[in-house]
XYZ file of C-alpha atoms in Angstrom:
654
model
C -119.469 16.675 76.684
C -116.576 15.323 78.737
C -117.248 11.806 77.455
C -116.247 12.961 73.974
C -112.903 14.335 75.065
C -109.604 12.514 74.486
C -107.769 11.661 77.703
C -103.981 11.201 77.603
C -103.293 7.738 78.967
C -99.661 8.534 79.792
C -97.268 11.148 78.466
C -93.791 9.819 77.683
C -90.320 11.362 77.267
C -89.360 12.269 73.709
C -86.706 9.556 73.504
C -89.237 6.913 74.494
C -91.778 8.233 71.979
C -89.183 7.879 69.207
C -88.143 4.402 70.314
C -91.747 3.191 70.423
C -92.486 4.519 66.970
C -89.332 3.072 65.399
C -90.221 -0.301 66.911
C -93.736 -0.110 65.454
C -92.551 0.680 61.901
C -90.879 -1.598 59.355
C -88.716 0.941 57.552
C -87.276 -1.584 55.078
C -90.791 -2.249 53.819
C -91.986 1.338 54.119
C -89.094 3.072 52.346
C -87.752 1.151 49.363
C -84.794 1.500 47.002
C -84.937 3.002 43.521
C -82.458 3.646 40.712
C -82.264 7.248 39.523
C -80.141 8.988 36.884
C -76.924 10.180 38.503
C -77.405 13.748 37.321
C -80.731 13.848 39.203
C -79.491 12.288 42.457
C -78.359 15.387 44.335
C -79.233 15.123 48.015
C -80.348 11.484 47.789
C -78.933 8.754 50.031
C -77.052 5.818 48.512
C -78.636 2.471 49.323
C -75.691 0.370 48.151
C -71.931 0.854 47.667
C -71.146 2.572 44.364
C -68.277 1.115 42.316
C -66.486 2.802 39.432
C -67.183 1.506 35.920
C -64.337 3.459 34.332
C -60.929 4.567 35.519
C -60.229 8.279 35.809
C -58.369 9.310 33.817
C -58.856 6.552 31.270
C -55.566 7.313 29.527
C -52.139 8.760 30.308
C -52.553 12.494 29.825
C -50.546 15.670 30.091
C -50.812 17.577 33.355
C -49.107 20.661 31.896
C -48.859 22.517 28.602
C -45.595 21.581 26.887
C -44.011 18.788 24.921
C -44.389 15.060 25.425
C -41.061 13.224 25.401
C -39.447 9.885 26.098
C -37.764 10.587 29.408
C -34.677 8.531 28.617
C -33.868 10.745 25.617
C -33.496 13.770 27.938
C -31.166 12.303 30.545
C -28.030 13.842 28.953
C -29.438 17.388 29.052
C -27.371 19.903 31.030
C -27.363 23.675 31.403
C -25.342 25.034 28.488
C -25.382 21.619 26.823
C -28.991 21.009 25.758
C -30.535 17.929 24.249
C -32.126 18.596 20.868
C -35.262 16.671 19.952
C -36.773 16.190 16.509
C -40.483 16.910 15.953
C -42.826 13.902 15.956
C -40.149 11.278 16.560
C -38.508 13.036 19.507
C -41.395 15.009 20.937
C -45.011 15.983 20.444
C -46.808 19.182 21.393
C -49.435 18.679 24.126
C -51.790 20.834 26.131
C -53.087 20.034 29.588
C -55.435 17.046 29.353
C -54.180 15.814 25.980
C -53.353 12.102 25.736
C -49.648 11.287 25.590
C -48.513 10.276 22.103
C -47.523 6.618 21.796
C -44.125 5.884 23.300
C -43.958 9.119 25.328
C -43.783 8.908 29.116
C -43.148 12.468 30.382
C -43.996 16.116 29.711
C -41.579 19.038 29.732
C -43.243 22.343 30.644
C -43.482 24.739 27.727
C -41.527 27.422 29.607
C -38.563 25.022 29.887
C -38.407 24.386 26.124
C -36.425 26.399 23.557
C -37.542 25.955 19.958
C -35.092 26.350 17.103
C -35.947 28.047 13.824
C -36.318 24.690 12.113
C -38.889 23.474 14.686
C -36.666 21.371 16.905
C -37.001 21.454 20.713
C -34.079 21.949 23.106
C -34.018 21.051 26.809
C -31.274 22.064 29.253
C -32.504 19.808 32.077
C -33.455 16.118 32.093
C -37.083 15.071 32.567
C -37.796 12.139 34.867
C -40.247 9.446 33.752
C -43.904 10.364 34.311
C -43.138 13.987 35.132
C -46.247 16.179 34.645
C -48.315 13.172 33.587
C -51.648 12.066 34.998
C -51.479 8.308 34.728
C -54.340 5.943 34.044
C -56.412 5.483 37.184
C -54.570 8.189 39.113
C -57.860 9.394 40.618
C -60.259 6.439 40.312
C -59.636 2.851 39.226
C -62.415 0.828 37.600
C -64.228 -1.483 40.106
C -62.926 0.605 43.033
C -65.342 1.846 45.694
C -66.286 5.433 44.887
C -68.938 6.047 47.535
C -70.257 3.939 50.439
C -73.875 3.246 51.198
C -75.789 5.796 53.295
C -73.964 8.688 51.663
C -75.933 11.892 51.106
C -74.931 12.744 47.546
C -73.307 16.146 47.038
C -72.515 18.079 43.877
C -68.932 16.778 44.095
C -70.225 13.206 44.388
C -72.332 13.632 41.241
C -69.270 14.807 39.304
C -67.161 11.933 40.600
C -69.796 9.323 39.736
C -70.265 10.570 36.190
C -66.509 10.794 35.644
C -66.144 7.100 36.411
C -69.090 5.971 34.274
C -71.855 5.586 36.856
C -74.964 6.671 34.955
C -77.550 5.529 37.500
C -77.285 5.148 41.262
C -79.362 3.131 43.729
C -80.811 5.375 46.427
C -83.451 5.153 49.104
C -86.815 6.480 48.091
C -87.519 10.107 48.839
C -89.889 10.146 51.806
C -93.304 11.469 50.817
C -95.682 13.170 53.219
C -99.305 14.237 52.965
C -100.201 17.125 55.296
C -103.890 17.647 56.088
C -104.913 20.827 57.951
C -108.076 20.468 60.019
C -110.569 22.701 61.824
C -113.856 24.489 61.370
C -112.187 27.815 62.123
C -109.363 27.660 59.564
C -109.535 29.409 56.203
C -107.623 28.177 53.181
C -104.910 30.727 52.458
C -105.069 29.968 48.727
C -108.381 31.880 48.536
C -106.745 34.949 50.136
C -109.541 35.224 52.718
C -110.421 38.042 55.107
C -111.032 36.224 58.426
C -113.957 37.158 60.630
C -114.432 36.580 64.366
C -113.392 33.042 65.351
C -111.578 32.439 62.053
C -107.862 32.191 61.251
C -105.844 31.904 58.081
C -104.448 28.373 58.001
C -100.644 28.524 57.775
C -99.317 25.695 59.942
C -99.537 23.108 57.168
C -97.381 25.209 54.843
C -94.825 25.838 57.595
C -94.627 22.120 58.409
C -94.330 21.202 54.726
C -91.435 23.652 54.409
C -89.723 22.134 57.460
C -90.101 18.655 55.989
C -88.885 19.782 52.573
C -85.760 21.091 54.279
C -85.119 17.499 55.385
C -85.492 16.246 51.796
C -89.126 15.147 52.160
C -91.588 15.492 49.299
C -94.245 17.108 51.518
C -97.542 18.150 49.952
C -100.353 20.062 51.574
C -103.958 19.041 51.090
C -107.035 21.283 51.406
C -108.343 21.912 54.950
C -110.869 19.428 56.365
C -113.599 20.460 58.846
C -113.909 19.044 62.351
C -115.962 15.996 61.428
C -114.989 12.427 62.233
C -116.381 11.175 58.922
C -114.795 13.951 56.852
C -111.419 13.407 58.519
C -111.727 9.631 58.063
C -112.344 10.062 54.340
C -109.357 12.413 54.021
C -107.029 10.053 55.908
C -108.278 6.989 54.008
C -107.548 8.770 50.734
C -104.068 9.900 51.869
C -103.146 6.401 53.046
C -103.968 5.081 49.570
C -101.426 7.438 47.961
C -97.638 6.762 47.740
C -97.131 8.922 50.860
C -95.032 7.306 53.595
C -96.254 9.736 56.283
C -99.685 11.264 56.816
C -99.870 14.294 59.098
C -103.036 15.762 60.575
C -102.573 19.353 61.745
C -104.626 20.175 64.879
C -107.202 17.926 66.510
C -104.683 16.000 68.645
C -105.544 17.597 71.992
C -108.375 16.879 74.450
C -111.119 19.095 73.018
C -114.570 17.839 72.102
C -113.770 18.404 68.410
C -110.298 16.818 68.470
C -110.787 13.679 66.364
C -107.206 12.769 65.352
C -106.853 9.923 67.858
C -110.189 8.412 66.880
C -109.297 8.578 63.181
C -105.951 6.831 63.703
C -107.605 4.102 65.766
C -110.108 3.599 62.958
C -107.269 2.723 60.513
C -104.443 1.495 62.736
C -103.029 1.966 66.214
C -101.945 4.877 68.397
C -98.341 4.434 69.544
C -97.866 7.678 71.485
C -100.377 10.276 72.645
C -98.711 12.983 74.675
C -95.028 13.724 75.256
C -93.331 15.211 78.296
C -92.576 18.503 76.571
C -93.846 22.068 76.526
C -94.871 23.277 74.005
C -95.794 20.124 72.068
C -97.413 17.999 74.766
C -100.466 16.878 72.679
C -98.281 15.370 69.909
C -99.590 12.077 68.627
C -97.858 9.268 66.717
C -99.414 6.165 65.222
C -99.105 3.509 62.524
C -101.757 2.785 59.902
C -101.335 0.388 56.947
C -97.627 0.267 57.732
C -97.294 4.045 57.397
C -96.415 6.660 59.988
C -99.340 8.872 60.954
C -98.731 12.066 62.913
C -101.075 14.272 64.896
C -99.418 17.673 65.163
C -100.856 20.145 67.700
C -102.719 23.141 66.320
C -100.662 25.890 67.952
C -97.738 26.808 65.693
C -94.920 26.587 68.274
C -96.292 23.260 69.534
C -96.497 21.896 65.988
C -92.885 22.945 65.317
C -91.697 21.136 68.474
C -93.604 18.058 67.315
C -91.920 18.171 63.911
C -88.410 19.105 65.027
C -88.226 16.713 67.979
C -90.302 13.785 66.678
C -90.941 13.865 62.936
C -87.461 15.128 61.966
C -85.573 12.313 63.748
C -88.035 9.736 62.378
C -87.552 11.028 58.824
C -83.768 10.791 59.287
C -84.148 7.219 60.504
C -86.420 6.267 57.602
C -84.018 7.723 55.011
C -80.875 6.345 56.721
C -79.512 9.840 57.199
C -77.808 11.031 60.311
C -80.052 13.160 62.541
C -79.462 16.859 62.091
C -77.544 18.552 64.863
C -77.343 22.236 65.638
C -74.299 24.065 66.879
C -74.452 24.640 70.633
C -73.141 27.648 72.552
C -73.247 28.676 76.188
C -75.564 31.597 76.914
C -76.267 33.676 80.043
C -79.956 34.382 80.693
C -80.937 38.038 80.968
C -84.047 37.287 83.049
C -85.740 34.503 84.994
C -87.525 31.737 83.121
C -89.795 29.817 85.510
C -91.033 26.431 84.353
C -93.309 23.606 85.471
C -91.457 20.502 86.694
C -92.099 17.174 84.959
C -91.883 18.512 81.415
C -88.928 19.446 79.208
C -89.557 23.015 78.135
C -88.170 24.357 74.871
C -87.283 27.980 75.538
C -86.760 30.211 72.507
C -84.193 32.948 72.884
C -83.032 36.152 71.289
C -79.252 36.086 71.604
C -76.526 38.686 71.231
C -72.860 39.028 72.172
C -72.101 40.939 75.339
C -68.390 41.192 76.100
C -66.769 37.822 75.700
C -69.984 35.847 76.054
C -73.564 35.549 74.836
C -76.555 37.132 76.531
C -79.993 35.538 75.963
C -83.408 37.125 76.318
C -86.220 34.552 76.714
C -89.017 35.303 74.277
C -92.722 35.096 75.036
C -93.649 31.500 75.697
C -97.205 31.143 74.406
C -97.572 28.134 72.109
C -99.656 30.210 69.721
C -97.171 33.062 69.327
C -95.746 32.422 65.878
C -93.502 35.492 66.019
C -91.353 33.778 68.655
C -90.367 31.376 65.878
C -89.311 34.189 63.569
C -87.467 36.198 66.247
C -85.539 33.424 67.951
C -81.829 32.891 67.337
C -81.494 29.925 69.694
C -83.413 27.357 71.736
C -82.558 26.187 75.249
C -84.106 23.304 77.161
C -85.288 23.518 80.736
C -84.917 20.003 82.199
C -87.997 18.312 83.678
C -86.426 18.194 87.153
C -86.043 21.996 87.387
C -88.575 24.686 88.236
C -86.993 27.030 85.755
C -83.785 28.932 85.061
C -82.597 31.926 87.018
C -81.338 35.209 85.669
C -77.596 35.078 85.187
C -77.577 31.292 84.884
C -75.419 29.894 82.092
C -77.043 27.219 79.952
C -76.298 25.534 76.624
C -78.431 26.652 73.706
C -78.786 25.367 70.154
C -78.317 27.967 67.456
C -81.028 28.047 64.809
C -78.550 27.694 61.965
C -77.737 24.985 59.457
C -76.815 22.027 61.666
C -73.462 20.294 61.578
C -73.649 16.646 60.936
C -72.571 14.486 63.823
C -69.477 12.622 62.673
C -68.538 9.204 63.893
C -65.251 8.702 62.111
C -62.456 6.188 62.479
C -59.293 7.627 60.898
C -56.992 4.944 59.493
C -53.570 5.907 58.178
C -51.096 3.403 56.808
C -50.916 0.595 54.299
C -53.593 0.368 51.657
C -55.811 -2.665 51.555
C -58.982 -3.195 49.574
C -60.812 -4.744 52.512
C -60.750 -1.364 54.236
C -63.513 -0.498 51.761
C -65.404 -3.618 52.762
C -64.918 -2.742 56.425
C -66.091 0.821 55.782
C -69.274 -0.461 54.172
C -69.977 -2.806 57.065
C -69.495 0.047 59.542
C -71.969 2.172 57.582
C -74.519 -0.635 57.950
C -74.464 -0.207 61.720
C -77.112 1.764 63.554
C -75.884 4.384 64.214
C -73.478 4.230 61.277
C -69.742 4.675 61.761
C -67.461 6.206 59.151
C -64.014 4.973 58.261
C -61.633 7.415 56.585
C -58.330 6.046 55.348
C -55.133 7.556 53.969
C -52.629 5.392 52.144
C -49.090 6.351 53.150
C -47.584 2.924 53.753
C -47.162 0.905 56.930
C -44.281 2.985 58.291
C -46.199 6.166 57.520
C -49.128 4.799 59.493
C -46.979 4.095 62.548
C -45.546 7.619 62.279
C -49.063 9.083 62.166
C -50.000 7.092 65.242
C -46.949 8.432 67.058
C -47.891 12.012 66.127
C -51.494 11.616 67.238
C -52.933 12.241 63.777
C -54.511 8.794 63.383
C -56.642 6.550 65.542
C -55.613 3.399 63.688
C -52.592 2.400 61.619
C -52.808 -0.327 58.971
C -49.551 -2.294 58.961
C -48.123 -5.526 57.526
C -44.400 -5.122 58.214
C -42.418 -8.354 58.093
C -39.508 -8.788 60.467
C -37.223 -10.794 58.195
C -35.127 -12.007 61.116
C -37.976 -13.505 63.171
C -40.742 -14.046 60.616
C -43.109 -12.089 62.855
C -45.085 -9.025 61.828
C -45.245 -5.419 63.054
C -44.111 -5.703 66.681
C -40.405 -5.006 66.155
C -41.327 -1.956 64.066
C -43.771 -0.780 66.736
C -41.017 -0.980 69.345
C -38.767 1.105 67.113
C -41.246 3.758 65.975
C -43.562 3.881 69.014
C -41.146 3.374 71.922
C -42.850 3.225 75.286
C -46.356 3.554 73.803
C -49.032 1.094 74.884
C -50.807 -0.175 71.813
C -53.171 -2.949 70.826
C -52.596 -4.878 67.601
C -55.745 -6.382 66.075
C -55.585 -8.623 63.028
C -57.779 -7.648 60.098
C -56.756 -10.480 57.774
C -53.984 -12.726 56.560
C -53.580 -11.835 52.907
C -51.830 -13.268 49.860
C -49.297 -11.105 48.071
C -47.905 -11.934 44.671
C -47.042 -10.677 41.225
C -50.027 -9.215 39.384
C -49.627 -10.006 35.683
C -51.691 -9.548 32.528
C -54.413 -12.056 31.770
C -52.861 -15.187 30.362
C -49.451 -14.112 31.698
C -48.042 -13.379 28.200
C -44.526 -12.707 29.542
C -44.569 -16.045 31.422
C -43.542 -14.381 34.682
C -43.122 -17.073 37.319
C -41.419 -15.338 40.217
C -39.149 -12.601 41.512
C -36.240 -13.847 39.393
C -38.109 -12.734 36.268
C -38.056 -9.116 37.438
C -34.421 -8.903 36.352
C -35.356 -9.677 32.754
C -34.895 -6.650 30.434
C -38.248 -7.294 28.742
C -40.234 -7.137 31.994
C -41.535 -3.741 33.126
C -42.359 -3.536 36.813
C -44.531 -1.097 38.807
C -43.572 -0.622 42.460
C -45.209 0.630 45.645
C -44.071 3.797 47.424
C -41.244 3.988 49.947
C -42.361 2.918 53.424
C -45.036 0.571 52.100
C -44.939 -2.910 53.604
C -45.383 -4.343 50.113
C -42.198 -2.600 48.987
C -40.331 -3.917 52.030
C -41.594 -7.390 51.137
C -40.341 -6.929 47.569
C -36.913 -5.784 48.727
C -36.665 -8.813 50.997
C -37.412 -11.232 48.158
C -35.097 -9.387 45.753
C -32.320 -9.787 48.302
C -33.060 -13.501 48.654
C -32.891 -13.817 44.853
C -29.651 -11.820 44.630
C -31.258 -9.101 42.486
C -30.324 -5.447 42.928
C -33.128 -2.855 42.634
C -31.242 -1.282 39.732
C -31.745 -4.507 37.778
C -35.542 -4.156 37.959
C -36.911 -2.101 35.109
C -39.533 0.186 36.658
C -38.403 -0.162 40.275
C -38.719 3.622 40.683
C -42.219 3.749 39.143
C -44.454 3.997 42.227
C -48.143 3.618 43.036
C -49.757 4.147 46.445
C -52.422 1.423 46.227
C -52.752 -2.168 45.112
C -55.456 -1.131 42.682
C -53.110 1.442 41.188
C -50.571 -1.326 40.569
C -53.237 -3.562 39.024
C -54.516 -0.753 36.820
C -51.039 -0.175 35.395
C -50.772 -3.850 34.497
C -54.266 -3.921 33.001
C -53.609 -0.901 30.804
C -50.136 -1.939 29.657
C -48.174 0.568 31.697
C -46.298 -2.338 33.266
C -46.004 -6.080 32.793
C -46.305 -6.854 36.483
C -46.360 -5.425 39.971
C -46.456 -6.759 43.520
C -49.878 -6.637 45.160
C -52.717 -8.547 46.751
C -54.681 -11.232 44.969
C -57.945 -9.303 45.378
C -56.635 -6.444 43.230
C -55.758 -8.853 40.415
C -59.129 -10.552 40.701
C -61.014 -7.245 40.628
C -59.542 -6.302 37.250
C -59.532 -9.790 35.723
C -55.737 -10.203 35.860
C -53.613 -13.230 36.644
C -51.693 -13.703 39.863
C -48.411 -15.417 40.735
C -48.414 -16.111 44.515
C -45.375 -14.968 46.476
C -46.112 -14.787 50.206
C -48.719 -14.801 52.959
C -48.629 -11.918 55.387
C -50.548 -10.532 58.341
C -52.347 -7.212 57.933
C -53.027 -5.704 61.370
C -54.645 -2.562 62.757
C -52.505 -0.867 65.391
C -54.209 1.489 67.859
C -53.542 3.110 71.247
C -54.425 0.686 74.021
C -56.720 3.249 75.668
C -58.810 3.545 72.494
C -60.157 0.029 73.007
C -62.649 1.516 75.449
C -64.086 3.969 72.891
C -67.555 3.171 71.584
C -66.533 3.658 67.960
C -63.598 1.240 68.359
C -65.853 -1.244 70.121
C -68.210 -1.027 67.144
C -65.279 -1.652 64.797
C -64.110 -4.704 66.753
C -67.649 -6.060 66.874
C -67.901 -5.870 63.086
C -64.496 -7.488 62.595
C -65.307 -10.348 64.956
C -68.694 -10.999 63.339
C -69.142 -14.109 61.223
C -70.910 -12.100 58.537
C -67.903 -9.880 57.920
C -65.532 -12.851 57.975
C -67.650 -14.635 55.377
C -67.552 -11.599 53.085
C -63.793 -11.339 53.627
C -63.318 -14.935 52.509
C -65.540 -14.375 49.441
C -63.331 -11.540 48.187
C -60.478 -13.976 47.607
C -56.864 -13.731 48.687
C -57.733 -13.222 52.356
C -57.853 -15.588 55.295
C -60.182 -14.482 58.122
C -58.788 -17.011 60.606
C -57.582 -14.389 63.110
C -59.808 -11.484 62.055
C -60.737 -9.374 65.078
C -58.278 -11.128 67.383
C -55.645 -9.293 69.400
C -52.112 -10.226 68.369
C -49.056 -10.848 70.547
C -45.353 -10.849 69.637
C -44.202 -14.095 68.062
C -47.599 -15.243 66.756
C -46.433 -15.049 63.139
C -49.019 -16.577 60.809
C -51.808 -19.125 61.321
C -51.591 -22.448 59.472
C -52.510 -21.969 55.807
C -56.110 -22.918 55.095
C -55.474 -23.457 51.416
C -58.511 -21.631 50.012
C -57.801 -17.933 50.429
C -56.976 -17.337 46.763
C -60.316 -18.287 45.424
């Protein structure tokens, strides 16, 4: 009889079991990519960056109910001395969301308008250009990154994608799992049986399917299979031939004479792990067959849950490129002793309640077959393998059995906008584990201010010192006095005048901005691009008041390009990549250095190290050069005062 029993060769820690299994699987082959309709993609994970097809909004539209006007016709309006506008020619009635009539560039709120008996409109206050107007591309600009890869799609994401014309989205396949309950003693619950002596209603498979479905898995239960090597082999062979990525056998993974799971896996593939250093859950089994993950979950319900939550759950997250689920942790004080056997990590389920200003925890019964401990527990604590238990009154961390918070690895960048931040964000999301980059576009000076206030980890800056020809350092000394920072170059970029395709106005340089027939779109105050513009206007002897549209501001290069593309302006100052993205022409003006400024101490952080590794990699530099308008010569290098610019390589603009 003993010869038929499975013997654990060596139990391993959970982390090692996961590492072995990941190494044995080829997830790129196992879990593919598919295109699904956007309206059916909720909860799926993006496999590639998603770019906008349409701008949002696609036209200049009213942001308030009122009248659309030409702003310049209202400038003389004063209290007691109103401006009177004629219908149609002088104004048009609009509701929120209506397109602006041709020639109109502002909206006066309806409550600020007095209508005469003959239908004319009177205003007692001037209306500035673009007041109460949502301009083209205010929210999303066509070709702009909407969502990165490895994004779990939310309801908000679905709305955003549809609004910018993304009808299908590439996502990773939904992981499929076949769950096969086993055992001579189990009765199929679907027949509503009345169990006799030695019989039980089979429920573990349904519980495990529900757990997996909560992780986004398409888990499907199969009918129970008796304890027969041949019957189990036929069931597993059939399941492996289906589209399932994972096959789970429930029960039969222990050392009993009728536990055949190990033998079945070895018949079709290899056993990677048999036995983990955990209690409950020790008999858990992991293997690979025909490139698929095969799981042997213990038969006791609490043991099977530990197997799924500690092994299968993290492996599913890895296969689907999701972040592993994390539960909120609190400190609890044990109400009684909880002895434990050294050498194993014990998962201790707790009933928890507030007592005074802390939490008191009552350890629940610890039998692996006691399913009610799963339904009664509010938290789970771990007893480390080097301890013989926990003593009454001891404070320990415990995970609450609530919806887990996702672990965030986020790099917050505040400062000047640049399109390659999107490229950098995508590259960071390709890392394992993935890093997130969140950016806010407030201009270079705004970024340095955020760094000084401690609200940003990184500041994007390209501020030219017109006296020395250097970048950023003199501004850092002024706005971050006494602060130790590191300045890392992201790229040398080409700035110039973005003009319509074919350059119909024949704009050749800054001098043309003073022409009355040229409409300009500017960047916001504090933006390095605006400082660059002001510098070149000064060199050309042009006052800002001579530039038609100097006060019309956008916060991104793509916003500037979108205005040119849609006829809102004839030109604007921006990077070559923005012009290229929208098929516009470009008149080069200057090369400049775009750097990331960060506290010196942050260089030691793992997330910053990951960022610097990406930036210094040849793969990222090659993609940077392919975008056009960027030189990766110094990308990832630390800058020093006086370095200025590298020699021009001559091919950054295409």
